[in-house]
Coordinates of C-alpha atoms in Angstrom, one line a residue:
Chain A
M1 CA -46.3 -81.2 -19.8
N2 CA -43.1 -79.5 -19.1
I3 CA -43.3 -76.3 -17.2
L4 CA -41.6 -73.6 -19.3
N5 CA -38.1 -73.1 -17.9
I6 CA -37.5 -69.6 -19.1
L7 CA -37.3 -66.3 -17.4
D8 CA -40.8 -65.2 -17.8
Q9 CA -40.3 -61.8 -16.2
I10 CA -37.4 -59.6 -16.7
E11 CA -38.0 -56.2 -15.3
K12 CA -35.5 -53.5 -15.8
V13 CA -35.6 -49.9 -14.8
D14 CA -35.2 -47.4 -17.6
G15 CA -31.8 -46.1 -18.6
E16 CA -32.0 -42.7 -16.9
I17 CA -32.9 -44.2 -13.5
Y18 CA -30.3 -46.8 -14.0
E19 CA -27.7 -44.1 -14.6
R20 CA -28.8 -42.0 -11.6
L21 CA -28.7 -45.0 -9.4
S22 CA -25.4 -46.3 -10.6
P23 CA -23.4 -44.2 -13.0
R24 CA -20.5 -46.5 -12.8
R25 CA -22.5 -49.4 -14.1
S26 CA -23.5 -47.4 -17.0
A27 CA -19.9 -46.6 -17.8
M28 CA -19.2 -50.3 -17.7
K29 CA -22.0 -50.9 -20.1
D30 CA -20.6 -48.3 -22.5
F31 CA -17.2 -50.0 -22.2
F32 CA -18.5 -53.4 -23.1
N33 CA -20.4 -52.0 -26.1
V34 CA -17.3 -50.1 -27.3
G35 CA -15.2 -53.1 -26.6
K36 CA -17.2 -55.1 -29.2
K37 CA -16.6 -52.6 -31.9
I38 CA -13.1 -51.3 -31.5
S39 CA -10.0 -53.0 -32.7
M40 CA -8.8 -55.3 -30.0
A41 CA -5.3 -53.7 -30.0
A42 CA -7.0 -50.5 -28.8
L43 CA -8.4 -52.2 -25.7
P44 CA -6.0 -50.7 -23.2
L45 CA -6.9 -47.3 -24.4
A46 CA -10.6 -48.0 -24.0
M47 CA -9.8 -49.2 -20.5
G48 CA -8.3 -45.9 -19.8
S49 CA -11.4 -44.1 -21.0
L50 CA -13.6 -46.3 -18.9
F51 CA -11.8 -45.1 -15.8
Q52 CA -12.1 -41.5 -16.9
K53 CA -15.8 -41.9 -17.4
A54 CA -16.4 -43.6 -14.1
Y55 CA -14.3 -41.3 -12.0
G56 CA -13.6 -38.1 -13.9
Q57 CA -10.0 -37.4 -14.6
T58 CA -8.2 -39.8 -12.2
N59 CA -8.9 -43.0 -10.4
P60 CA -9.3 -42.8 -6.6
S61 CA -5.8 -43.5 -5.1
S62 CA -7.0 -46.7 -3.5
V63 CA -8.1 -48.0 -6.9
N64 CA -4.8 -47.0 -8.5
D65 CA -2.9 -48.7 -5.7
V66 CA -4.7 -51.9 -6.5
L67 CA -4.0 -51.6 -10.2
N68 CA -0.3 -50.8 -9.7
F69 CA 0.0 -53.7 -7.3
A70 CA -1.7 -56.0 -9.8
L71 CA 0.5 -54.7 -12.6
A72 CA 3.7 -55.4 -10.6
L73 CA 2.6 -59.1 -10.2
E74 CA 1.7 -59.3 -13.9
Y75 CA 5.2 -57.9 -14.8
L76 CA 6.7 -60.6 -12.6
E77 CA 4.7 -63.4 -14.2
Y78 CA 5.1 -62.2 -17.8
N79 CA 8.9 -61.8 -17.5
Y80 CA 9.2 -65.2 -15.9
Y81 CA 7.5 -67.1 -18.7
N82 CA 8.8 -64.9 -21.4
H83 CA 12.4 -65.4 -20.4
A84 CA 11.9 -69.2 -19.9
L85 CA 10.5 -69.4 -23.5
T86 CA 13.8 -67.8 -24.8
L87 CA 15.9 -70.6 -23.3
A88 CA 16.9 -73.8 -25.2
N89 CA 14.3 -76.4 -24.8
S90 CA 16.2 -79.6 -25.2
T91 CA 16.4 -80.2 -21.5
Y92 CA 14.0 -77.5 -20.4
I93 CA 10.4 -76.7 -21.4
P94 CA 9.7 -79.5 -23.9
D95 CA 8.3 -78.8 -27.4
G96 CA 4.7 -79.7 -27.9
P97 CA 1.9 -79.3 -25.3
A98 CA 4.1 -78.0 -22.5
R99 CA 5.7 -75.2 -24.5
Q100 CA 2.3 -74.4 -26.0
A101 CA 0.7 -74.1 -22.6
I102 CA 3.5 -71.9 -21.3
T103 CA 3.2 -69.7 -24.4
T104 CA -0.6 -69.4 -23.8
I105 CA 0.0 -68.4 -20.2
R106 CA 2.8 -65.9 -21.2
N107 CA 0.5 -64.3 -23.7
H108 CA -2.3 -63.9 -21.1
E109 CA 0.2 -62.2 -18.7
R110 CA 1.3 -59.9 -21.4
A111 CA -2.3 -59.0 -22.1
H112 CA -2.9 -58.3 -18.5
V113 CA 0.2 -56.0 -18.4
D114 CA -1.1 -54.1 -21.4
L115 CA -4.6 -53.9 -20.0
L116 CA -3.4 -52.6 -16.6
K117 CA -1.0 -50.1 -18.1
G118 CA -3.9 -48.8 -20.2
A119 CA -6.1 -48.5 -17.1
L120 CA -3.4 -46.6 -15.3
N121 CA -2.7 -44.4 -18.4
I122 CA 0.9 -45.6 -18.5
S123 CA 2.4 -45.3 -22.0
G124 CA 5.9 -46.3 -23.1
A125 CA 8.3 -48.9 -21.8
D126 CA 7.4 -51.4 -19.1
Q127 CA 8.5 -50.3 -15.6
Y128 CA 9.8 -53.8 -14.9
V129 CA 12.0 -55.8 -17.3
Y130 CA 13.6 -59.2 -16.9
A131 CA 16.8 -57.7 -15.4
D132 CA 14.8 -56.4 -12.5
F133 CA 14.0 -59.9 -11.3
D134 CA 15.9 -62.7 -9.6
F135 CA 13.9 -65.8 -10.3
T136 CA 16.3 -67.9 -8.3
A137 CA 14.9 -66.1 -5.2
G138 CA 18.4 -65.5 -3.9
G139 CA 19.6 -68.9 -4.8
G140 CA 16.7 -70.9 -3.4
F141 CA 15.7 -72.0 -6.9
A142 CA 19.3 -71.9 -8.3
D143 CA 18.6 -74.1 -11.3
V144 CA 15.3 -72.3 -12.4
D145 CA 16.7 -71.6 -15.8
T146 CA 18.0 -75.1 -16.5
N147 CA 15.7 -77.5 -14.6
Y148 CA 12.2 -77.9 -16.0
Q149 CA 10.9 -79.2 -12.6
T150 CA 12.2 -76.2 -10.8
F151 CA 10.7 -74.0 -13.5
L152 CA 7.3 -75.6 -12.9
K153 CA 7.5 -75.3 -9.1
V154 CA 8.2 -71.6 -9.3
A155 CA 5.4 -71.1 -11.9
L156 CA 3.0 -72.9 -9.6
A157 CA 3.9 -70.6 -6.7
F158 CA 3.4 -67.6 -9.0
E159 CA 0.0 -68.7 -10.3
D160 CA -1.4 -69.7 -6.9
T161 CA -0.1 -66.4 -5.5
G162 CA -1.8 -64.5 -8.3
V163 CA -5.1 -66.1 -7.5
R164 CA -4.8 -65.2 -3.8
A165 CA -3.6 -61.7 -4.5
Y166 CA -6.5 -60.6 -6.7
K167 CA -9.0 -62.1 -4.3
G168 CA -7.6 -60.1 -1.4
Q169 CA -8.0 -56.8 -3.3
A170 CA -11.6 -57.4 -4.2
P171 CA -13.3 -55.5 -1.3
I172 CA -11.4 -52.3 -2.3
L173 CA -13.0 -52.5 -5.7
K174 CA -16.5 -53.4 -4.4
G175 CA -19.3 -52.2 -6.6
M176 CA -17.0 -50.7 -9.2
P177 CA -16.8 -51.8 -12.9
V178 CA -13.1 -52.4 -12.5
L179 CA -14.0 -55.2 -10.0
T180 CA -15.5 -57.2 -13.0
T181 CA -12.2 -56.8 -14.9
A182 CA -10.2 -57.8 -11.9
L183 CA -12.4 -60.9 -11.4
Q184 CA -11.9 -61.8 -15.1
I185 CA -8.2 -61.7 -14.7
H186 CA -8.4 -63.6 -11.4
S187 CA -10.2 -66.5 -12.8
V188 CA -7.8 -66.7 -15.8
E189 CA -5.0 -67.0 -13.2
A190 CA -6.9 -69.8 -11.5
R191 CA -7.2 -71.6 -14.8
H192 CA -3.4 -71.2 -15.2
A193 CA -2.8 -72.5 -11.7
S194 CA -5.0 -75.6 -12.4
H195 CA -3.1 -76.4 -15.5
I196 CA 0.4 -75.8 -14.0
R197 CA -0.6 -78.1 -11.2
Q198 CA -1.4 -80.8 -13.7
M199 CA 2.0 -80.1 -15.3
V200 CA 3.7 -80.4 -11.9
A201 CA 1.9 -83.6 -11.2
A202 CA 3.0 -85.1 -14.5
N203 CA 6.6 -84.0 -14.4
V204 CA 7.9 -83.2 -10.9
S205 CA 9.3 -86.1 -8.9
G206 CA 7.1 -87.1 -6.0
A207 CA 4.3 -84.7 -7.0
S208 CA 2.0 -87.1 -8.9
A209 CA -0.8 -86.7 -6.4
L210 CA -0.9 -82.9 -6.7
K211 CA -4.5 -81.9 -7.5
P212 CA -5.7 -79.0 -9.8
W213 CA -7.1 -77.5 -6.6
I214 CA -5.3 -76.8 -3.3
A215 CA -5.7 -79.9 -1.1
Y216 CA -5.7 -79.7 2.7
T217 CA -2.5 -80.0 4.6
S218 CA -1.9 -78.8 8.1
N219 CA 0.0 -75.7 7.0
G220 CA -1.9 -75.1 3.8
N221 CA 1.0 -76.0 1.5
D222 CA 0.1 -79.1 -0.6
T223 CA 3.0 -78.7 -3.0
G224 CA 5.8 -80.3 -1.0
V225 CA 8.0 -77.3 -1.7
S226 CA 8.6 -75.8 1.7
A227 CA 10.3 -72.7 0.3
V228 CA 6.9 -71.5 -0.8
D229 CA 5.1 -72.1 2.5
A230 CA 4.1 -68.4 2.6
V231 CA 2.2 -68.8 -0.7
Y232 CA -0.1 -71.3 0.9
A233 CA -0.4 -70.0 4.4
G234 CA -4.0 -70.2 5.6
E235 CA -5.2 -72.5 2.7
Q236 CA -6.1 -75.1 5.4
N237 CA -9.0 -72.9 6.5
T238 CA -12.4 -74.6 6.6
T239 CA -14.5 -71.9 8.0
Q240 CA -16.1 -69.4 5.6
A241 CA -18.0 -66.3 6.7
G242 CA -18.5 -67.9 10.1
V243 CA -19.8 -71.2 8.6
Q244 CA -18.0 -74.4 9.2
I245 CA -17.7 -76.2 5.9
T246 CA -16.5 -79.6 7.1
G247 CA -19.6 -81.9 7.4
I248 CA -21.8 -78.9 6.7
N249 CA -25.6 -79.7 7.2
G250 CA -24.8 -83.4 7.7
T251 CA -23.2 -83.8 4.3
A252 CA -20.1 -86.0 3.8
V253 CA -17.9 -83.0 3.0
T254 CA -14.5 -83.8 4.5
Q255 CA -11.9 -81.5 6.0
S256 CA -10.0 -81.8 2.8
H257 CA -13.0 -81.0 0.5
A258 CA -13.7 -78.1 2.8
A259 CA -10.3 -76.6 2.4
E260 CA -10.2 -77.3 -1.3
C261 CA -13.5 -75.8 -2.3
F262 CA -12.6 -72.3 -1.1
D263 CA -9.4 -70.7 -2.2
E264 CA -8.1 -68.3 0.4
F265 CA -6.9 -64.7 -0.1
L266 CA -3.6 -63.1 0.8
T267 CA -3.3 -59.5 2.0
G268 CA -1.4 -57.1 -0.1
S269 CA 1.5 -57.0 2.3
D270 CA 1.8 -60.7 2.4
V271 CA 1.8 -60.8 -1.4
K272 CA 4.5 -58.1 -1.6
K273 CA 6.7 -60.1 0.7
I274 CA 6.4 -63.1 -1.6
A275 CA 6.9 -61.1 -4.8
N276 CA 9.9 -59.2 -3.3
L277 CA 11.8 -62.5 -2.9
F278 CA 12.0 -62.5 -6.7
I279 CA 12.6 -58.7 -7.2
K280 CA 16.1 -57.2 -7.1
A281 CA 17.0 -54.5 -4.7
G282 CA 16.0 -51.0 -5.8
K283 CA 12.9 -52.3 -7.5
K284 CA 11.2 -54.1 -4.6
L285 CA 7.6 -53.3 -3.9
A286 CA 7.1 -50.9 -1.0
Chain B
M1 CA -39.3 -44.9 -7.3
T2 CA -42.0 -42.4 -8.2
M3 CA -42.4 -43.5 -11.7
K4 CA -46.0 -44.3 -12.7
N5 CA -46.9 -47.8 -13.2
N6 CA -48.1 -47.5 -16.8
E7 CA -44.9 -45.8 -17.9
L8 CA -43.0 -48.7 -16.4
E9 CA -45.2 -51.1 -18.1
T10 CA -44.7 -49.6 -21.5
K11 CA -41.0 -49.5 -21.2
S12 CA -40.9 -53.0 -19.9
E13 CA -43.0 -54.2 -22.9
L14 CA -40.5 -52.5 -25.2
Q15 CA -37.7 -54.2 -23.5
E16 CA -39.4 -57.5 -23.7
E17 CA -39.8 -57.0 -27.4
S18 CA -36.2 -56.1 -27.8
L19 CA -35.2 -59.1 -25.7
F20 CA -36.7 -61.3 -28.4
K21 CA -35.2 -59.4 -31.2
G22 CA -32.0 -58.5 -29.5
S23 CA -28.7 -60.1 -28.9
L24 CA -30.2 -63.4 -27.6
G25 CA -32.2 -63.9 -30.7
R26 CA -35.6 -65.6 -30.9
R27 CA -34.2 -68.9 -32.1
S28 CA -31.7 -69.3 -29.3
F29 CA -34.2 -68.2 -26.8
L30 CA -36.5 -71.0 -27.9
Q31 CA -33.6 -73.4 -27.7
Y32 CA -32.9 -72.5 -24.1
A33 CA -36.5 -72.8 -23.3
G34 CA -36.9 -76.1 -25.0
A35 CA -40.5 -75.2 -25.6
S36 CA -42.9 -74.5 -28.5
A37 CA -43.4 -71.1 -30.0
A38 CA -47.0 -71.1 -28.8
G39 CA -45.8 -71.7 -25.2
I40 CA -43.5 -68.7 -25.4
A41 CA -46.2 -66.5 -26.7
L42 CA -48.4 -67.5 -23.9
V43 CA -45.9 -66.7 -21.3
A44 CA -45.0 -63.4 -23.0
A45 CA -48.6 -62.4 -22.9
G46 CA -48.9 -63.6 -19.3
C47 CA -46.0 -61.4 -18.3
R48 CA -47.9 -58.3 -19.3
K49 CA -51.1 -59.3 -17.5
D50 CA -49.3 -60.5 -14.4
R51 CA -47.1 -57.5 -14.0
G52 CA -47.7 -55.8 -10.7
V53 CA -47.3 -56.1 -7.0
E54 CA -50.0 -58.7 -6.5
N55 CA -48.4 -61.0 -8.9
V56 CA -48.2 -64.4 -7.3
M57 CA -45.3 -66.2 -8.9
T58 CA -44.7 -69.9 -8.8
G59 CA -41.2 -71.4 -8.9
A60 CA -38.2 -69.5 -7.5
T61 CA -37.9 -65.7 -7.6
L62 CA -34.5 -64.0 -7.8
D63 CA -35.0 -60.4 -6.7
F64 CA -31.9 -58.5 -7.6
K65 CA -32.8 -55.4 -5.7
N66 CA -30.1 -56.4 -3.2
E67 CA -27.5 -59.0 -2.7
I68 CA -29.9 -61.5 -1.3
G69 CA -30.9 -62.0 -4.9
V70 CA -27.3 -62.4 -6.0
L71 CA -26.6 -64.9 -3.3
N72 CA -29.8 -66.9 -4.2
Y73 CA -28.7 -66.7 -7.8
A74 CA -25.4 -68.3 -6.8
Y75 CA -27.3 -70.8 -4.7
A76 CA -29.4 -71.8 -7.7
L77 CA -26.3 -72.3 -9.9
E78 CA -24.6 -74.3 -7.2
Q79 CA -27.7 -76.5 -6.7
L80 CA -27.6 -77.2 -10.5
E81 CA -23.9 -78.0 -10.4
A82 CA -24.1 -80.2 -7.3
A83 CA -27.0 -82.2 -8.7
F84 CA -25.1 -82.8 -11.9
Y85 CA -21.9 -84.0 -10.1
V86 CA -23.8 -86.1 -7.6
K87 CA -25.3 -88.0 -10.6
V88 CA -21.9 -88.3 -12.3
A89 CA -20.1 -89.4 -9.2
S90 CA -22.6 -92.0 -8.3
A91 CA -22.2 -93.7 -11.7
P92 CA -19.3 -92.3 -13.7
P93 CA -18.9 -93.2 -17.4
S94 CA -17.1 -96.5 -17.7
S95 CA -14.2 -94.9 -19.7
F96 CA -13.3 -92.5 -16.8
T97 CA -9.9 -93.3 -15.3
T98 CA -9.4 -93.9 -11.6
A99 CA -8.0 -90.4 -11.2
Q100 CA -10.9 -88.9 -13.1
K101 CA -13.4 -90.7 -10.9
A102 CA -11.6 -89.5 -7.8
Y103 CA -11.5 -85.9 -9.0
F104 CA -15.1 -85.9 -10.0
Q105 CA -15.8 -87.1 -6.5
D106 CA -13.9 -84.1 -5.2
I107 CA -15.7 -81.7 -7.5
Q108 CA -19.0 -83.2 -6.3
F109 CA -18.2 -82.4 -2.7
H110 CA -16.9 -78.9 -3.6
E111 CA -20.2 -78.1 -5.2
I112 CA -22.2 -79.6 -2.4
A113 CA -20.2 -77.5 0.0
H114 CA -20.8 -74.3 -2.0
R115 CA -24.5 -75.1 -2.1
E116 CA -24.8 -75.7 1.6
F117 CA -22.6 -72.7 2.4
L118 CA -24.9 -70.4 0.4
K119 CA -28.0 -72.0 1.9
N120 CA -26.8 -71.4 5.4
V121 CA -25.7 -67.8 4.7
L122 CA -29.2 -67.1 3.2
S123 CA -31.0 -68.8 6.0
T124 CA -34.7 -68.1 5.8
A125 CA -34.2 -65.9 2.7
A126 CA -33.0 -69.0 0.6
I127 CA -35.0 -70.1 -2.4
G128 CA -36.3 -73.6 -2.4
S129 CA -34.7 -76.7 -4.0
L130 CA -34.7 -76.5 -7.8
E131 CA -35.9 -79.3 -9.9
V132 CA -33.3 -80.1 -12.6
D133 CA -33.6 -81.5 -16.1
F134 CA -30.6 -83.5 -17.3
S135 CA -32.5 -85.2 -20.1
S136 CA -30.1 -83.8 -22.6
I137 CA -27.1 -85.4 -21.0
D138 CA -26.1 -89.0 -21.6
F139 CA -24.5 -90.0 -18.3
T140 CA -23.0 -93.2 -19.7
S141 CA -21.0 -91.2 -22.3
A142 CA -17.7 -89.5 -21.2
S143 CA -18.0 -86.9 -23.9
S144 CA -21.5 -86.0 -23.0
V145 CA -20.7 -85.8 -19.3
L146 CA -17.4 -83.8 -19.9
G147 CA -19.2 -81.5 -22.3
A148 CA -21.9 -80.7 -19.8
A149 CA -19.3 -80.3 -17.0
M150 CA -17.4 -77.8 -19.1
T151 CA -20.6 -75.9 -19.8
F152 CA -21.5 -75.7 -16.1
E153 CA -18.0 -74.7 -15.0
D154 CA -17.3 -72.1 -17.7
L155 CA -20.8 -70.7 -17.2
G156 CA -20.4 -70.7 -13.4
V157 CA -17.1 -68.7 -13.7
A158 CA -18.8 -66.2 -16.0
A159 CA -21.8 -65.9 -13.6
Y160 CA -19.7 -65.2 -10.5
N161 CA -17.5 -62.8 -12.5
G162 CA -20.5 -60.9 -13.8
A163 CA -22.3 -60.8 -10.5
G164 CA -19.5 -59.8 -8.2
V165 CA -20.1 -56.1 -8.8
R166 CA -23.6 -56.5 -7.3
I167 CA -22.4 -57.8 -4.0
T168 CA -22.3 -55.2 -1.3
T169 CA -21.0 -57.0 1.8
D170 CA -17.2 -57.5 2.0
A171 CA -17.4 -61.0 3.5
Y172 CA -19.8 -62.2 0.8
L173 CA -17.7 -60.6 -2.0
V174 CA -14.6 -62.4 -0.6
A175 CA -16.5 -65.7 -0.3
A176 CA -17.7 -65.4 -3.9
G177 CA -14.1 -64.7 -4.9
K178 CA -13.0 -67.8 -3.0
I179 CA -15.6 -69.9 -4.8
V180 CA -15.1 -68.6 -8.3
S181 CA -11.4 -69.5 -8.5
V182 CA -12.2 -73.0 -7.5
E183 CA -14.8 -73.2 -10.2
A184 CA -12.1 -71.9 -12.6
R185 CA -9.8 -74.7 -11.5
H186 CA -12.5 -77.2 -12.2
A187 CA -13.2 -75.6 -15.6
A188 CA -9.5 -75.8 -16.6
Y189 CA -9.2 -79.4 -15.4
I190 CA -12.3 -80.5 -17.3
R191 CA -11.2 -78.6 -20.4
D192 CA -7.8 -80.2 -20.3
I193 CA -9.4 -83.7 -20.2
I194 CA -11.4 -82.8 -23.3
S195 CA -8.5 -81.2 -25.1
N196 CA -5.1 -80.8 -23.3
G197 CA -4.0 -77.2 -23.4
S198 CA -7.5 -75.7 -23.7
F199 CA -7.6 -74.8 -19.9
A200 CA -7.9 -71.1 -20.7
N201 CA -8.9 -71.0 -24.3
L202 CA -10.5 -67.6 -24.3
N203 CA -11.4 -67.8 -28.0
E204 CA -13.9 -70.5 -27.0
L205 CA -15.3 -68.3 -24.2
T206 CA -16.1 -65.1 -26.0
S207 CA -19.8 -65.9 -26.0
L208 CA -19.6 -65.9 -22.3
G209 CA -18.0 -62.4 -22.3
A210 CA -14.3 -63.4 -22.4
N211 CA -12.0 -60.8 -24.1
V212 CA -9.1 -62.4 -25.9
A213 CA -7.0 -59.3 -26.3
G214 CA -7.3 -58.4 -22.7
G215 CA -6.7 -61.9 -21.4
L216 CA -10.0 -61.7 -19.6
D217 CA -12.3 -64.7 -18.7
G218 CA -16.0 -64.7 -19.2
A219 CA -18.4 -62.4 -17.3
L220 CA -22.1 -62.5 -17.9
T221 CA -25.1 -60.8 -16.4
P222 CA -27.6 -63.0 -14.6
D223 CA -30.3 -62.9 -17.3
K224 CA -27.8 -64.3 -19.9
V225 CA -26.5 -67.0 -17.5
L226 CA -30.0 -68.1 -16.6
A227 CA -31.0 -68.2 -20.2
A228 CA -28.1 -70.5 -20.9
A229 CA -28.8 -72.6 -17.8
G230 CA -32.5 -72.7 -18.5
K231 CA -32.6 -76.0 -20.3
Y232 CA -31.2 -77.8 -17.3
I233 CA -33.7 -76.3 -14.8
K234 CA -37.3 -77.4 -14.6
T235 CA -38.3 -75.1 -11.9
K236 CA -39.5 -71.7 -13.2
I237 CA -37.1 -69.0 -12.3
N238 CA -38.5 -65.5 -12.1
V239 CA -36.0 -62.6 -12.3
I240 CA -37.0 -59.2 -11.0
N241 CA -35.2 -55.9 -10.4
L242 CA -32.3 -56.8 -12.5

């Protein structure tokens, strides 16, 4: 007879205790409950009210810093894809699956912008528009608006950077409901990165071996685009929380598997350096 | 906690009842359990009798009073994923391409590495090895294997996303973040094999807590994740202090 594989004991403390132990979690619960009922267009507003509930009138400055930082990156990504989709597609992003995928990603980045603006109680126009960016990175990607391969390479750098950026901010948000939201954005960026990697492998000359995950190379950069070395710095790491992953516990886990199976984080200042390559003077991140 | 035991028991019974009638729904709960109604009733009754400090539980216990429980929860899920991919990688469906076979090898070793990493971090606090039940998966069928892989990866992402807030040590929070994005890369890859372009189809992930308007991936509490994973796990998993 099969042993019942169910949870046979779920113990929960009562609501009041729960609230006293962790008022923030309760605020998150309210948020999710509200989120099911309200119109989806109102979500950013609900996000704002979540923060007010959790912290009173204003977010701690450290949390706002993280959200503003994330918002800047989302502006960058959104404007990149949105602009590309306005360009003629005969020799650029092909109609069909490619254009659909980029549209999907653009829409997610827009949703993230709106969500974060709501969380920061920012209403009105976006603080960054297309004209604030230089997606050629000072000429390093001069044909980014005309060459589909270049477009994909830059997209890849943005998505892999996004994944690393959110990860690096997680400890600042530890234990807070906003951490869950940040993680939910973070894994969407990772899904984007995985897909863009597949698009690069299928379309960029010499990149057919690029994997959906970041493979081991001696400097961490598996893309073959040396201009984005900074995006991948440290990805070659195989030690996690003091544990060596290569060959762990006698398994056949190789150095490459070990580097692939953990994505590394980037510090805020490293991410800003990368982002600023694509932001015009006067609007660069401090 | 100074609350009297009988008060706790009453509230817990109420919650047990609401669990059956609540969002999970009795029917789906039975599906997850893969068991007869009589069996469920027996266990539900057993819960009330067994409740208490002297309760000797068989199987694996995830105690969420602190992050050890969270890490063991992750360890349990990684055990499940690793066992699945070991089986797939050892004899992939015949219609898998060379590239797919190679990438499923990669994923196998990623999950093995995650499992062993968590085991080492937990050291003597680690739960034992889980016994899995993959009888619902046809390992000769690409569609069956891919469907199960997608379930495991999407669920794994939602599990880490939902549990991150319970982690209290920076190093472990960062490690969880490093793992979950790789799971998301797997999920997207597998989804794209099943249907190109579905890598981040949030409409298909709302049952896992995704929010389409917010562009947010899934996030689920451990009880919901374990209920969904239950049919693949033979070992009884006890959840306390959630």
